[in-house]
mmCIF file of C-alpha atoms in Angstrom:
data_model
loop_
_atom_site.group_PDB
_atom_site.id
_atom_site.type_symbol
_atom_site.label_atom_id
_atom_site.label_comp_id
_atom_site.label_asym_id
_atom_site.label_seq_id
_atom_site.Cartn_x
_atom_site.Cartn_y
_atom_site.Cartn_z
ATOM 1 C CA MET A 97 45.887 -45.092 89.156
ATOM 2 C CA HIS A 98 48.465 -44.010 90.333
ATOM 3 C CA GLN A 99 51.408 -46.323 91.603
ATOM 4 C CA PHE A 100 53.545 -45.902 93.921
ATOM 5 C CA ASN A 101 56.607 -45.828 91.874
ATOM 6 C CA VAL A 102 59.828 -43.737 91.795
ATOM 7 C CA GLU A 103 61.257 -45.063 88.619
ATOM 8 C CA GLY A 104 62.931 -42.535 86.209
ATOM 9 C CA ALA A 105 61.885 -39.308 89.740
ATOM 10 C CA ASN A 106 65.176 -37.937 90.905
ATOM 11 C CA PHE A 107 65.875 -37.565 94.823
ATOM 12 C CA LEU A 108 67.912 -35.910 96.820
ATOM 13 C CA ILE A 109 68.703 -37.971 100.378
ATOM 14 C CA THR A 110 70.546 -35.839 103.166
ATOM 15 C CA GLY A 111 72.454 -37.363 106.065
ATOM 16 C CA ALA A 112 72.287 -40.149 103.640
ATOM 17 C CA THR A 113 75.595 -42.276 105.059
ATOM 18 C CA GLY A 114 74.239 -42.925 108.659
ATOM 19 C CA HIS A 115 72.493 -45.933 109.634
ATOM 20 C CA LEU A 116 68.627 -45.745 107.665
ATOM 21 C CA GLY A 117 69.815 -43.003 105.103
ATOM 22 C CA SER A 118 72.486 -45.013 103.146
ATOM 23 C CA VAL A 119 69.894 -48.435 103.956
ATOM 24 C CA VAL A 120 67.165 -45.996 101.762
ATOM 25 C CA ALA A 121 69.475 -44.316 99.694
ATOM 26 C CA MET A 122 70.343 -47.451 98.492
ATOM 27 C CA ASP A 123 67.142 -48.741 98.068
ATOM 28 C CA LEU A 124 65.695 -45.865 95.670
ATOM 29 C CA CYS A 125 68.270 -46.438 93.485
ATOM 30 C CA LYS A 126 67.557 -50.110 93.372
ATOM 31 C CA LEU A 127 63.952 -49.206 92.641
ATOM 32 C CA GLY A 128 65.089 -47.158 89.365
ATOM 33 C CA ALA A 129 66.083 -43.727 90.776
ATOM 34 C CA LEU A 130 68.749 -41.328 90.638
ATOM 35 C CA VAL A 131 69.664 -40.903 94.124
ATOM 36 C CA PHE A 132 71.976 -37.918 94.988
ATOM 37 C CA ILE A 133 73.889 -38.896 98.042
ATOM 38 C CA ASN A 134 74.719 -35.412 100.676
ATOM 39 C CA GLY A 135 76.849 -35.648 103.722
ATOM 40 C CA ARG A 136 79.663 -34.001 104.917
ATOM 41 C CA ASP A 137 82.485 -36.514 104.749
ATOM 42 C CA THR A 138 83.716 -37.104 101.221
ATOM 43 C CA GLU A 139 85.191 -40.443 101.986
ATOM 44 C CA LYS A 140 81.722 -41.381 103.467
ATOM 45 C CA VAL A 141 79.763 -39.858 100.665
ATOM 46 C CA SER A 142 82.153 -41.585 97.851
ATOM 47 C CA LYS A 143 82.109 -45.068 99.158
ATOM 48 C CA LEU A 144 78.504 -45.377 98.977
ATOM 49 C CA VAL A 145 78.245 -43.699 95.359
ATOM 50 C CA ASP A 146 80.951 -46.212 94.247
ATOM 51 C CA TYR A 147 78.803 -49.219 95.689
ATOM 52 C CA GLY A 148 76.305 -47.273 93.563
ATOM 53 C CA VAL A 149 77.465 -47.145 90.892
ATOM 54 C CA THR A 150 79.729 -50.245 90.832
ATOM 55 C CA SER A 151 76.453 -52.036 91.205
ATOM 56 C CA GLY A 152 75.007 -50.517 88.202
ATOM 57 C CA TRP A 153 72.202 -48.163 89.806
ATOM 58 C CA LYS A 154 71.827 -44.017 89.135
ATOM 59 C CA VAL A 155 73.701 -42.637 92.231
ATOM 60 C CA ARG A 156 75.992 -39.255 92.288
ATOM 61 C CA PRO A 157 77.831 -37.073 95.183
ATOM 62 C CA ALA A 158 76.348 -34.005 96.787
ATOM 63 C CA VAL A 159 78.957 -33.213 99.552
ATOM 64 C CA PHE A 160 77.276 -30.566 101.536
ATOM 65 C CA ASP A 161 76.444 -29.022 104.854
ATOM 66 C CA VAL A 162 72.635 -29.339 105.315
ATOM 67 C CA THR A 163 73.313 -26.087 108.490
ATOM 68 C CA ASN A 164 75.166 -23.581 105.868
ATOM 69 C CA PHE A 165 72.764 -22.027 103.803
ATOM 70 C CA SER A 166 74.977 -21.388 101.435
ATOM 71 C CA ASP A 167 76.417 -24.771 100.710
ATOM 72 C CA VAL A 168 72.751 -25.981 100.428
ATOM 73 C CA LYS A 169 72.395 -22.842 97.978
ATOM 74 C CA ASN A 170 75.324 -23.588 95.885
ATOM 75 C CA PHE A 171 74.355 -27.760 95.372
ATOM 76 C CA PHE A 172 71.063 -26.203 93.888
ATOM 77 C CA ALA A 173 72.405 -23.845 91.480
ATOM 78 C CA CYS A 174 74.640 -26.359 90.056
ATOM 79 C CA VAL A 175 73.150 -29.317 90.322
ATOM 80 C CA ASP A 176 72.489 -30.738 86.627
ATOM 81 C CA ALA A 177 69.514 -33.085 86.735
ATOM 82 C CA PRO A 178 66.375 -31.267 87.855
ATOM 83 C CA ILE A 179 65.328 -32.462 91.589
ATOM 84 C CA ASN A 180 62.026 -34.246 92.294
ATOM 85 C CA TYR A 181 61.469 -35.192 96.305
ATOM 86 C CA ILE A 182 63.778 -34.820 98.940
ATOM 87 C CA ILE A 183 64.374 -36.731 102.166
ATOM 88 C CA ASN A 184 65.798 -35.265 105.356
ATOM 89 C CA PHE A 185 67.916 -37.768 107.178
ATOM 90 C CA ALA A 186 70.113 -35.005 108.575
ATOM 91 C CA TYR A 187 71.187 -34.940 112.166
ATOM 92 C CA SER A 188 74.324 -34.039 114.304
ATOM 93 C CA GLY A 189 74.115 -34.938 118.046
ATOM 94 C CA GLY A 190 75.303 -37.042 121.198
ATOM 95 C CA SER A 191 73.495 -38.483 124.170
ATOM 96 C CA GLY A 192 73.213 -36.819 127.957
ATOM 97 C CA ARG A 193 70.086 -36.423 130.212
ATOM 98 C CA LEU A 194 68.663 -33.154 130.939
ATOM 99 C CA LYS A 195 70.235 -32.370 134.036
ATOM 100 C CA THR A 196 74.089 -32.060 132.409
ATOM 101 C CA ALA A 197 72.767 -32.197 128.643
ATOM 102 C CA SER A 198 74.200 -28.154 127.683
ATOM 103 C CA ASN A 199 73.163 -25.557 125.931
ATOM 104 C CA ARG A 200 75.434 -25.895 122.759
ATOM 105 C CA GLN A 201 73.729 -30.135 122.588
ATOM 106 C CA PHE A 202 70.097 -28.075 122.448
ATOM 107 C CA TYR A 203 71.586 -26.036 119.896
ATOM 108 C CA GLU A 204 73.396 -27.702 117.670
ATOM 109 C CA SER A 205 70.722 -31.085 117.569
ATOM 110 C CA TYR A 206 68.185 -27.381 116.392
ATOM 111 C CA LYS A 207 70.912 -26.107 113.717
ATOM 112 C CA SER A 208 71.174 -29.924 112.613
ATOM 113 C CA CYS A 209 67.475 -31.156 112.806
ATOM 114 C CA VAL A 210 65.046 -27.456 111.881
ATOM 115 C CA ILE A 211 68.010 -25.179 110.608
ATOM 116 C CA GLY A 212 68.550 -28.001 108.045
ATOM 117 C CA ALA A 213 64.910 -28.851 106.997
ATOM 118 C CA LYS A 214 65.060 -24.832 106.957
ATOM 119 C CA ASN A 215 67.402 -24.669 104.378
ATOM 120 C CA LEU A 216 67.310 -26.949 102.082
ATOM 121 C CA ILE A 217 63.224 -25.813 101.689
ATOM 122 C CA GLN A 218 63.936 -22.213 101.336
ATOM 123 C CA ALA A 219 66.982 -22.918 98.617
ATOM 124 C CA GLY A 220 64.913 -26.401 96.797
ATOM 125 C CA ILE A 221 61.387 -24.699 95.829
ATOM 126 C CA PRO A 222 62.742 -23.116 92.176
ATOM 127 C CA HIS A 223 63.763 -26.931 91.464
ATOM 128 C CA LEU A 224 60.816 -28.237 93.373
ATOM 129 C CA LYS A 225 58.467 -26.383 91.380
ATOM 130 C CA ALA A 226 59.985 -26.567 88.540
ATOM 131 C CA SER A 227 59.822 -30.546 88.858
ATOM 132 C CA VAL A 228 55.521 -30.289 90.331
ATOM 133 C CA THR A 229 55.591 -28.817 85.875
ATOM 134 C CA SER A 230 57.681 -30.755 84.758
ATOM 135 C CA TYR A 231 56.987 -33.985 86.524
ATOM 136 C CA GLY A 232 53.559 -33.935 87.548
ATOM 137 C CA ASP A 233 54.977 -33.575 91.329
ATOM 138 C CA ALA A 234 57.583 -32.486 94.245
ATOM 139 C CA ALA A 235 57.663 -33.698 98.239
ATOM 140 C CA ILE A 236 59.635 -33.153 100.491
ATOM 141 C CA THR A 237 59.709 -36.081 103.581
ATOM 142 C CA ASN A 238 61.245 -34.778 106.812
ATOM 143 C CA ILE A 239 63.348 -37.897 109.007
ATOM 144 C CA ALA A 240 61.568 -36.851 112.436
ATOM 145 C CA SER A 241 61.607 -39.338 115.200
ATOM 146 C CA MET A 242 58.420 -41.234 117.870
ATOM 147 C CA TYR A 243 60.647 -39.385 120.389
ATOM 148 C CA GLY A 244 59.151 -36.229 118.628
ATOM 149 C CA SER A 245 55.778 -37.062 119.959
ATOM 150 C CA THR A 246 56.645 -39.603 123.021
ATOM 151 C CA VAL A 247 59.492 -39.058 125.592
ATOM 152 C CA PRO A 248 61.836 -42.881 126.511
ATOM 153 C CA PHE A 249 60.712 -45.388 128.876
ATOM 154 C CA LYS A 250 62.998 -45.347 130.943
ATOM 155 C CA SER A 251 62.984 -48.916 132.126
ATOM 156 C CA VAL A 252 63.743 -49.445 128.087
ATOM 157 C CA TYR A 253 67.278 -49.097 129.535
ATOM 158 C CA GLU A 254 69.885 -50.774 130.995
ATOM 159 C CA PRO A 255 71.003 -49.490 134.728
ATOM 160 C CA GLY A 256 73.354 -46.653 134.008
ATOM 161 C CA GLN A 257 73.175 -46.150 130.181
ATOM 162 C CA ASP A 258 71.852 -42.526 129.233
ATOM 163 C CA PRO A 259 68.014 -42.462 127.945
ATOM 164 C CA ASN A 260 67.913 -40.849 124.928
ATOM 165 C CA PRO A 261 68.858 -36.871 125.258
ATOM 166 C CA PRO A 262 66.041 -34.117 126.012
ATOM 167 C CA PHE A 263 67.833 -32.392 122.964
ATOM 168 C CA TYR A 264 66.531 -35.120 120.536
ATOM 169 C CA GLY A 265 63.275 -35.448 121.092
ATOM 170 C CA ALA A 266 62.880 -31.546 121.281
ATOM 171 C CA ALA A 267 64.330 -30.819 118.015
ATOM 172 C CA LYS A 268 62.488 -33.949 115.832
ATOM 173 C CA ALA A 269 59.015 -32.395 117.894
ATOM 174 C CA SER A 270 59.894 -29.090 116.226
ATOM 175 C CA LEU A 271 61.026 -30.672 113.007
ATOM 176 C CA ILE A 272 57.221 -31.978 112.910
ATOM 177 C CA HIS A 273 56.111 -29.127 113.540
ATOM 178 C CA PHE A 274 57.500 -26.570 111.003
ATOM 179 C CA THR A 275 56.704 -29.702 108.678
ATOM 180 C CA LYS A 276 52.788 -28.917 108.996
ATOM 181 C CA TYR A 277 53.510 -25.275 108.753
ATOM 182 C CA ALA A 278 55.546 -25.401 105.545
ATOM 183 C CA ALA A 279 53.109 -28.323 104.262
ATOM 184 C CA VAL A 280 50.041 -24.920 104.556
ATOM 185 C CA GLU A 281 52.170 -22.808 103.333
ATOM 186 C CA LEU A 282 53.619 -24.663 99.875
ATOM 187 C CA ALA A 283 50.496 -26.107 99.296
ATOM 188 C CA ALA A 284 49.708 -23.515 96.876
ATOM 189 C CA ASP A 285 52.765 -24.353 94.769
ATOM 190 C CA ARG A 286 51.884 -27.432 95.049
ATOM 191 C CA ILE A 287 54.695 -29.149 96.449
ATOM 192 C CA ARG A 288 54.115 -31.738 99.691
ATOM 193 C CA VAL A 289 55.897 -31.891 102.939
ATOM 194 C CA ASN A 290 55.173 -34.440 105.533
ATOM 195 C CA THR A 291 57.513 -35.877 108.328
ATOM 196 C CA ILE A 292 58.323 -39.842 108.781
ATOM 197 C CA SER A 293 58.580 -40.440 112.434
ATOM 198 C CA PRO A 294 61.033 -44.074 112.883
ATOM 199 C CA GLY A 295 60.868 -45.968 115.938
ATOM 200 C CA PRO A 296 63.107 -48.146 117.051
ATOM 201 C CA PHE A 297 65.864 -48.800 114.625
ATOM 202 C CA PRO A 298 69.276 -49.342 116.397
ATOM 203 C CA ASN A 299 72.518 -49.303 114.856
ATOM 204 C CA PRO A 300 74.357 -52.904 114.141
ATOM 205 C CA SER A 301 76.839 -51.960 116.949
ATOM 206 C CA THR A 302 74.479 -51.613 119.536
ATOM 207 C CA GLN A 303 72.288 -55.216 118.532
ATOM 208 C CA GLN A 304 75.077 -56.636 118.829
ATOM 209 C CA GLU A 305 76.568 -54.666 121.775
ATOM 210 C CA ARG A 306 73.243 -54.209 123.874
ATOM 211 C CA LYS A 307 71.600 -57.812 124.367
ATOM 212 C CA GLU A 308 69.825 -56.995 126.420
ATOM 213 C CA PHE A 309 67.848 -53.403 125.475
ATOM 214 C CA ILE A 310 67.589 -54.557 122.429
ATOM 215 C CA ARG A 311 65.535 -57.359 124.324
ATOM 216 C CA ASN A 312 63.473 -54.445 126.155
ATOM 217 C CA LEU A 313 63.052 -52.289 122.683
ATOM 218 C CA GLU A 314 61.320 -55.580 120.932
ATOM 219 C CA GLU A 315 59.053 -56.296 124.414
ATOM 220 C CA ARG A 316 58.159 -52.472 124.030
ATOM 221 C CA VAL A 317 56.924 -53.252 120.139
ATOM 222 C CA PRO A 318 53.964 -54.059 119.810
ATOM 223 C CA LEU A 319 54.365 -55.959 116.943
ATOM 224 C CA GLY A 320 57.483 -57.738 118.161
ATOM 225 C CA ARG A 321 60.520 -56.699 116.974
ATOM 226 C CA ILE A 322 62.515 -53.976 116.406
ATOM 227 C CA GLY A 323 63.211 -52.157 113.243
ATOM 228 C CA ASN A 324 65.219 -53.440 110.309
ATOM 229 C CA PRO A 325 65.904 -50.110 107.687
ATOM 230 C CA THR A 326 64.607 -51.327 104.990
ATOM 231 C CA ASP A 327 60.775 -51.259 106.872
ATOM 232 C CA LEU A 328 61.380 -47.787 105.726
ATOM 233 C CA THR A 329 61.585 -47.903 102.496
ATOM 234 C CA GLY A 330 57.779 -48.386 101.703
ATOM 235 C CA ALA A 331 56.819 -45.559 103.252
ATOM 236 C CA VAL A 332 59.764 -43.403 101.816
ATOM 237 C CA THR A 333 58.262 -44.659 98.278
ATOM 238 C CA PHE A 334 54.674 -43.820 98.889
ATOM 239 C CA ILE A 335 55.521 -40.212 100.519
ATOM 240 C CA ASN A 336 57.404 -39.551 97.974
ATOM 241 C CA SER A 337 55.588 -41.022 94.883
ATOM 242 C CA LYS A 338 52.371 -39.818 93.139
ATOM 243 C CA ALA A 339 51.086 -42.520 94.978
ATOM 244 C CA ALA A 340 51.093 -39.606 97.365
ATOM 245 C CA LEU A 341 49.531 -36.314 95.356
ATOM 246 C CA PHE A 342 47.136 -35.768 97.622
ATOM 247 C CA VAL A 343 49.124 -36.486 100.975
ATOM 248 C CA THR A 344 50.927 -33.265 102.831
ATOM 249 C CA GLY A 345 51.271 -32.200 106.357
ATOM 250 C CA ILE A 346 50.954 -35.448 107.795
ATOM 251 C CA ASN A 347 53.658 -37.500 110.773
ATOM 252 C CA LEU A 348 53.787 -40.806 109.329
ATOM 253 C CA PRO A 349 55.374 -43.435 112.023
ATOM 254 C CA VAL A 350 56.928 -46.341 111.371
ATOM 255 C CA ASP A 351 57.385 -47.719 115.215
ATOM 256 C CA GLY A 352 55.916 -50.915 115.239
ATOM 257 C CA GLY A 353 53.012 -49.528 116.721
ATOM 258 C CA TRP A 354 54.720 -48.325 119.302
ATOM 259 C CA THR A 355 53.322 -44.405 119.759
ATOM 260 C CA CYS A 356 49.756 -46.263 119.782
ATOM 261 C CA LEU A 357 50.574 -47.458 123.849
#
């Protein structure tokens, strides 16, 4: 029986310096994986890599922009270790409302989310096909969102606060569908492609500065609390391990039951 074991596996994690990506990256290192830390900011990537190295883990930098296909291809052409699993957290976008959101905001959101995922898949296919042969598995996991499947509840937000922006949910919904398409096409190569949709995982500053908002979120979540970044590790480890060899094309919610309602 295959077990939830990533020891000895090699991961590329994009958007790995962010709130969720950084915790998942370090958790996978703790479990014995080699993790390539991707981001656009060299300083942030170096800081996280230094932390991992100091902790005695296997971790390396991978500084490039997922929206730049040449940069993505160059990474895969030059990387000195096989890539077994890709976890794509990369996303770039701000806040906004439907009545005021610009075309540029929609474009940048879609570009970082969907075009970035497309670039990783296209450039990564040779590595992933080789991984299937040598390692017995290969997978891509795109990190979507509960807002790719549902819409924000206005009552959760404080008066005057912008809700989750329309371009974010639209991009994440596109990512979920694109992932299913890719799963079907790449099934012939035994490359698995899935999404994970986190629920409410507000960053530390939001938790500190917006107490009413956090209480509203907790009341809305059936499990009665917001997510902790470590809550994602189990889902990530399952999908990106040989325990999930027959799992592809799914969207796995990790949202405390939010999308059940």
